[in-house]
Short mmCIF file of C-alpha atoms in Angstrom, two decimals:
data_model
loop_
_atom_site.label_atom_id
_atom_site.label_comp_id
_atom_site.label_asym_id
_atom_site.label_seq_id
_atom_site.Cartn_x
_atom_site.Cartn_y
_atom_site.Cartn_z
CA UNK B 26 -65.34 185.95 10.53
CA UNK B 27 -67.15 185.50 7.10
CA UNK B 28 -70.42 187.48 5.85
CA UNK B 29 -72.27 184.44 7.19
CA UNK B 30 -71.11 183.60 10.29
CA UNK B 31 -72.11 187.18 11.20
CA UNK B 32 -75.54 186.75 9.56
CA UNK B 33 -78.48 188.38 12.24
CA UNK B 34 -82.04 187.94 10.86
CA UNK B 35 -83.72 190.11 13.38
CA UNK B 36 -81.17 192.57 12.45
CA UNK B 37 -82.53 191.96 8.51
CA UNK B 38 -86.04 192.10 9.73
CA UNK B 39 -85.44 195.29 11.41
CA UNK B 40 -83.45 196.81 8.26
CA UNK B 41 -86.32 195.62 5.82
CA UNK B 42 -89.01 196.73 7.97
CA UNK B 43 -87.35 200.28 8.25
CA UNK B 44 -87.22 200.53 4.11
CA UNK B 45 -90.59 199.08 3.68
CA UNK B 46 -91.81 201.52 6.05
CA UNK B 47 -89.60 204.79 4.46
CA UNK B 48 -91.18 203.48 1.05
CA UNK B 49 -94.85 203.58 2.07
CA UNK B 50 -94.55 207.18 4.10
CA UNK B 51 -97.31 209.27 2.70
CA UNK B 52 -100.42 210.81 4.21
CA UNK B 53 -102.79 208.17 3.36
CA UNK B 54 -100.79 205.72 5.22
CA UNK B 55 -100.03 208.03 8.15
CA UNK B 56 -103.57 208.42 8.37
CA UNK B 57 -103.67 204.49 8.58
CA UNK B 58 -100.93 204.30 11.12
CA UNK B 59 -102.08 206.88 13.40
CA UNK B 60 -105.26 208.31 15.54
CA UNK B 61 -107.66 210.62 14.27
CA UNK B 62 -106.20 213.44 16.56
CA UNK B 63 -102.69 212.82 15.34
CA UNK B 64 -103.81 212.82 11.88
CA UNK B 65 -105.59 215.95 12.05
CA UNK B 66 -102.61 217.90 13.76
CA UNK B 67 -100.20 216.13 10.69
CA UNK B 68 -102.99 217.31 8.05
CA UNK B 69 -102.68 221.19 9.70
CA UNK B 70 -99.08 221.17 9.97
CA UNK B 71 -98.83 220.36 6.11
CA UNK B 72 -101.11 223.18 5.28
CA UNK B 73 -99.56 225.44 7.63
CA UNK B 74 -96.29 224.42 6.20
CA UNK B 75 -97.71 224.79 2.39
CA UNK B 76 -99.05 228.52 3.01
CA UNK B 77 -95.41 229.20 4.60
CA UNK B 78 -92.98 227.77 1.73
CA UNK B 79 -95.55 228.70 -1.08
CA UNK B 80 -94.75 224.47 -1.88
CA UNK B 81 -97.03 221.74 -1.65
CA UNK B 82 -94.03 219.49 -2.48
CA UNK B 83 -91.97 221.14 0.29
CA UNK B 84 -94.56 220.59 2.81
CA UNK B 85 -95.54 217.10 1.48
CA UNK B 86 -91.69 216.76 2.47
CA UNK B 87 -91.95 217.80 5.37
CA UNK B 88 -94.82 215.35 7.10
CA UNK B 89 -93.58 212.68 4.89
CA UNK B 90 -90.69 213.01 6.64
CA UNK B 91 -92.40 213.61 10.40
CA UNK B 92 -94.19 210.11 9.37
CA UNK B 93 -90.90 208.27 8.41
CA UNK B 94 -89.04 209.74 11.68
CA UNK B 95 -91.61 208.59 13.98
CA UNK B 96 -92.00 205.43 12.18
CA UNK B 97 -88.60 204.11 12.06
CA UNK B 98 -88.21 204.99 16.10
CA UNK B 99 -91.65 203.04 16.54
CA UNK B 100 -89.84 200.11 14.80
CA UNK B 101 -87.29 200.45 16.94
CA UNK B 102 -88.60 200.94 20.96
CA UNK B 103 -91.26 198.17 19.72
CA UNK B 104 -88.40 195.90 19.05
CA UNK B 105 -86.16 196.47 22.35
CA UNK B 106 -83.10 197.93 20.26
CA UNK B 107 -82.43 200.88 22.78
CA UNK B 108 -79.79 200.67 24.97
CA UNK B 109 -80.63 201.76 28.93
CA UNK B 110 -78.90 205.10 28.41
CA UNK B 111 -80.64 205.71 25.21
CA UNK B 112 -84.28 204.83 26.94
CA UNK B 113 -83.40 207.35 29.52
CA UNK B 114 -83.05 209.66 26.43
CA UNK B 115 -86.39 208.51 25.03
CA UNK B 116 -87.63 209.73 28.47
CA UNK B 117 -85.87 213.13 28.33
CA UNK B 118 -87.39 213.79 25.11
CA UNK B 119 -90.67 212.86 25.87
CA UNK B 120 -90.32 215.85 28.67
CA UNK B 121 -89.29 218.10 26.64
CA UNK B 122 -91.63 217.26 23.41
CA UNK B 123 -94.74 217.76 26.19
CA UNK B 124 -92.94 220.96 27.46
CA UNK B 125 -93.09 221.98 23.95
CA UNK B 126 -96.28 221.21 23.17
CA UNK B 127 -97.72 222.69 26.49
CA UNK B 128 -95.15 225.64 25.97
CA UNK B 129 -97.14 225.77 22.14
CA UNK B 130 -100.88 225.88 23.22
CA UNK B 131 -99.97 228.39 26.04
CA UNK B 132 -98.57 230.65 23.66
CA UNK B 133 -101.97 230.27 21.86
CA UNK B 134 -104.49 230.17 24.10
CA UNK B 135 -102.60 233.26 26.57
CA UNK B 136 -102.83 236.28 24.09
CA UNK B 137 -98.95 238.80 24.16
CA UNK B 138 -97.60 235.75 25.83
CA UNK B 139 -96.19 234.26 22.20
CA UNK B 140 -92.02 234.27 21.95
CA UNK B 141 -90.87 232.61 19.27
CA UNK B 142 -87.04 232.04 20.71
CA UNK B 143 -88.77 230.13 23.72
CA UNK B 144 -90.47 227.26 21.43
CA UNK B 145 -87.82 227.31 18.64
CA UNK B 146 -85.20 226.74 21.65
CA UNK B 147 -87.22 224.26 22.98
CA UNK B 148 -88.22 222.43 19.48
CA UNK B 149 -84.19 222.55 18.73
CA UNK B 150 -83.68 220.95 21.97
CA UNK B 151 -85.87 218.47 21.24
CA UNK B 152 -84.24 217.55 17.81
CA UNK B 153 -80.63 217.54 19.46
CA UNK B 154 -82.46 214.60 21.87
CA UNK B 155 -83.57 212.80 18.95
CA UNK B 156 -80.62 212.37 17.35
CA UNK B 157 -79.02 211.77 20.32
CA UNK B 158 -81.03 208.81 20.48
CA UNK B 159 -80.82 207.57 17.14
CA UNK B 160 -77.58 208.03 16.84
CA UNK B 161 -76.90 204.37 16.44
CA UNK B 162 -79.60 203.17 14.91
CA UNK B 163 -80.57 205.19 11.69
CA UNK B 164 -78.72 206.39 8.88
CA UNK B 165 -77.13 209.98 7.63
CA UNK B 166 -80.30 210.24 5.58
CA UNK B 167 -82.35 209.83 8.40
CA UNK B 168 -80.42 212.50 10.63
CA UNK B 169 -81.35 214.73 7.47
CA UNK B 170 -84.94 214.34 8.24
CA UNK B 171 -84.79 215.14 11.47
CA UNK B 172 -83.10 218.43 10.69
CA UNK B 173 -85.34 218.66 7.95
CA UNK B 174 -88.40 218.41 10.12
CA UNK B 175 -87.48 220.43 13.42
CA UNK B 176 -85.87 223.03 11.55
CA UNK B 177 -88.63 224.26 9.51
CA UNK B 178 -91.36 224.32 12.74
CA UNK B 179 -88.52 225.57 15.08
CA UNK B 180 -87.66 228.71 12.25
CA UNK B 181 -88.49 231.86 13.82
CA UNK B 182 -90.48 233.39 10.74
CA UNK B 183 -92.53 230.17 10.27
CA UNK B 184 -93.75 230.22 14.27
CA UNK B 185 -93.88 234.23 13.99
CA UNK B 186 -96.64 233.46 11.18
CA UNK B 187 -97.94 230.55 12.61
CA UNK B 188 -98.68 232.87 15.44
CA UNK B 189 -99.43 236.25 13.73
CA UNK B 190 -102.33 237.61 12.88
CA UNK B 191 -103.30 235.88 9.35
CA UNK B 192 -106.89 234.25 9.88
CA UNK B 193 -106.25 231.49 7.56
CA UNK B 194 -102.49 230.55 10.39
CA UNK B 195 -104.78 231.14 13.47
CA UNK B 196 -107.26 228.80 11.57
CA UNK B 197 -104.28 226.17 11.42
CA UNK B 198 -102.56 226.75 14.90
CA UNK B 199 -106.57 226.40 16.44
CA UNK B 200 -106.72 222.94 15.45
CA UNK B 201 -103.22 222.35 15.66
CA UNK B 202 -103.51 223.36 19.28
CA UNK B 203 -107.05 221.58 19.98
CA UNK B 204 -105.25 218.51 18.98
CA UNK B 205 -102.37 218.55 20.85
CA UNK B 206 -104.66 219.39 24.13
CA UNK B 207 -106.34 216.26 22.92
CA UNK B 208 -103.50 214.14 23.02
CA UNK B 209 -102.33 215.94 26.25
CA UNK B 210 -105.68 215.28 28.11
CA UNK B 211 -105.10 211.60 27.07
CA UNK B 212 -101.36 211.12 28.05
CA UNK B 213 -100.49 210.31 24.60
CA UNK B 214 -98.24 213.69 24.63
#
């Protein structure tokens, strides 16, 4: 078979809309793209993230590349390119991402009860899921986000200052937490 015999246009469509998408992945646009709760929890994670790595461009990174991870998997479950096996794995990781996030705002809200092996564990699972998932569909480059992204919120001395005793952290992981009990209370976690 030629190149053009084997020409798939939704295929292009899909592959352009992906790069387009990677291109445009900054906070203004996530802000765009997403609710005001999700917005707000992205804006706290960056300055939670900034105050930990003493980088604005590190954190920048970081929820640039939250936004471009969630984007290109929107891209794809909106266009049907998940196998049955691999939407069972979208399930799976939904669990676990709401175990997480339930397993995040306990540790807030419930004071002594914080262990940061429990919700790195869990926020490692969660990234193994993910590129379980997209294991077919996205690039190398893309599997470097993901490690990217769960890595740094899953590293023990980031959630042991996230959850310390720093006022300007507890500042972060209140509205963090208020958001994601926002999202919880409306099924959208």
């Amino acid at each position: 078979m030629t190149g053009w015999e084997c020409f798939n246009s939704r295929s292009l469509a899909l592959q352009a809309q992906k790069k387009i998408l990677s291109k445009m992945a900054t906070m203004a646009v996530a802000n765009l793209l997403t609710d005001d709760v999700s917005s707000e929890i992205l804006d706290e994670l960056y300055k939670a993230s900034r105050e930990f790595t003493k980088s604005k461009k590190e954190a920048h990174k970081i929820v640039k590349d939250i936004i471009k991870i969630a984007l290109k998997i929107g891209i794809l479950y909106r266009n049907h390119q998940f196998s049955p096996d691999e939407l069972d794995t979208v399930e799976r990781f939904k669990k676990k991402m709401n175990h997480a996030a339930m397993t995040a705002v306990s540790f807030y809200e419930v004071d002594y009860t914080f262990d940061h092996h429990i919700l790195s564990e869990l926020l490692l699972e969660c990234r193994d899921l993910l590129h379980a998932l997209v294991e077919q569909h996205l690039t190398l480059r893309s599997h470097t986000r993901i490690d990217h992204v769960f890595n740094h919120f899953a590293h023990g001395e980031f959630l042991a200052e996230l959850y310390g005793d720093g006022e300007e952290y507890r500042l972060y992981l209140r509205k963090i937490c208020n958001g994601i009990n926002k999202l919880l209370d409306e099924g959208t976690l």
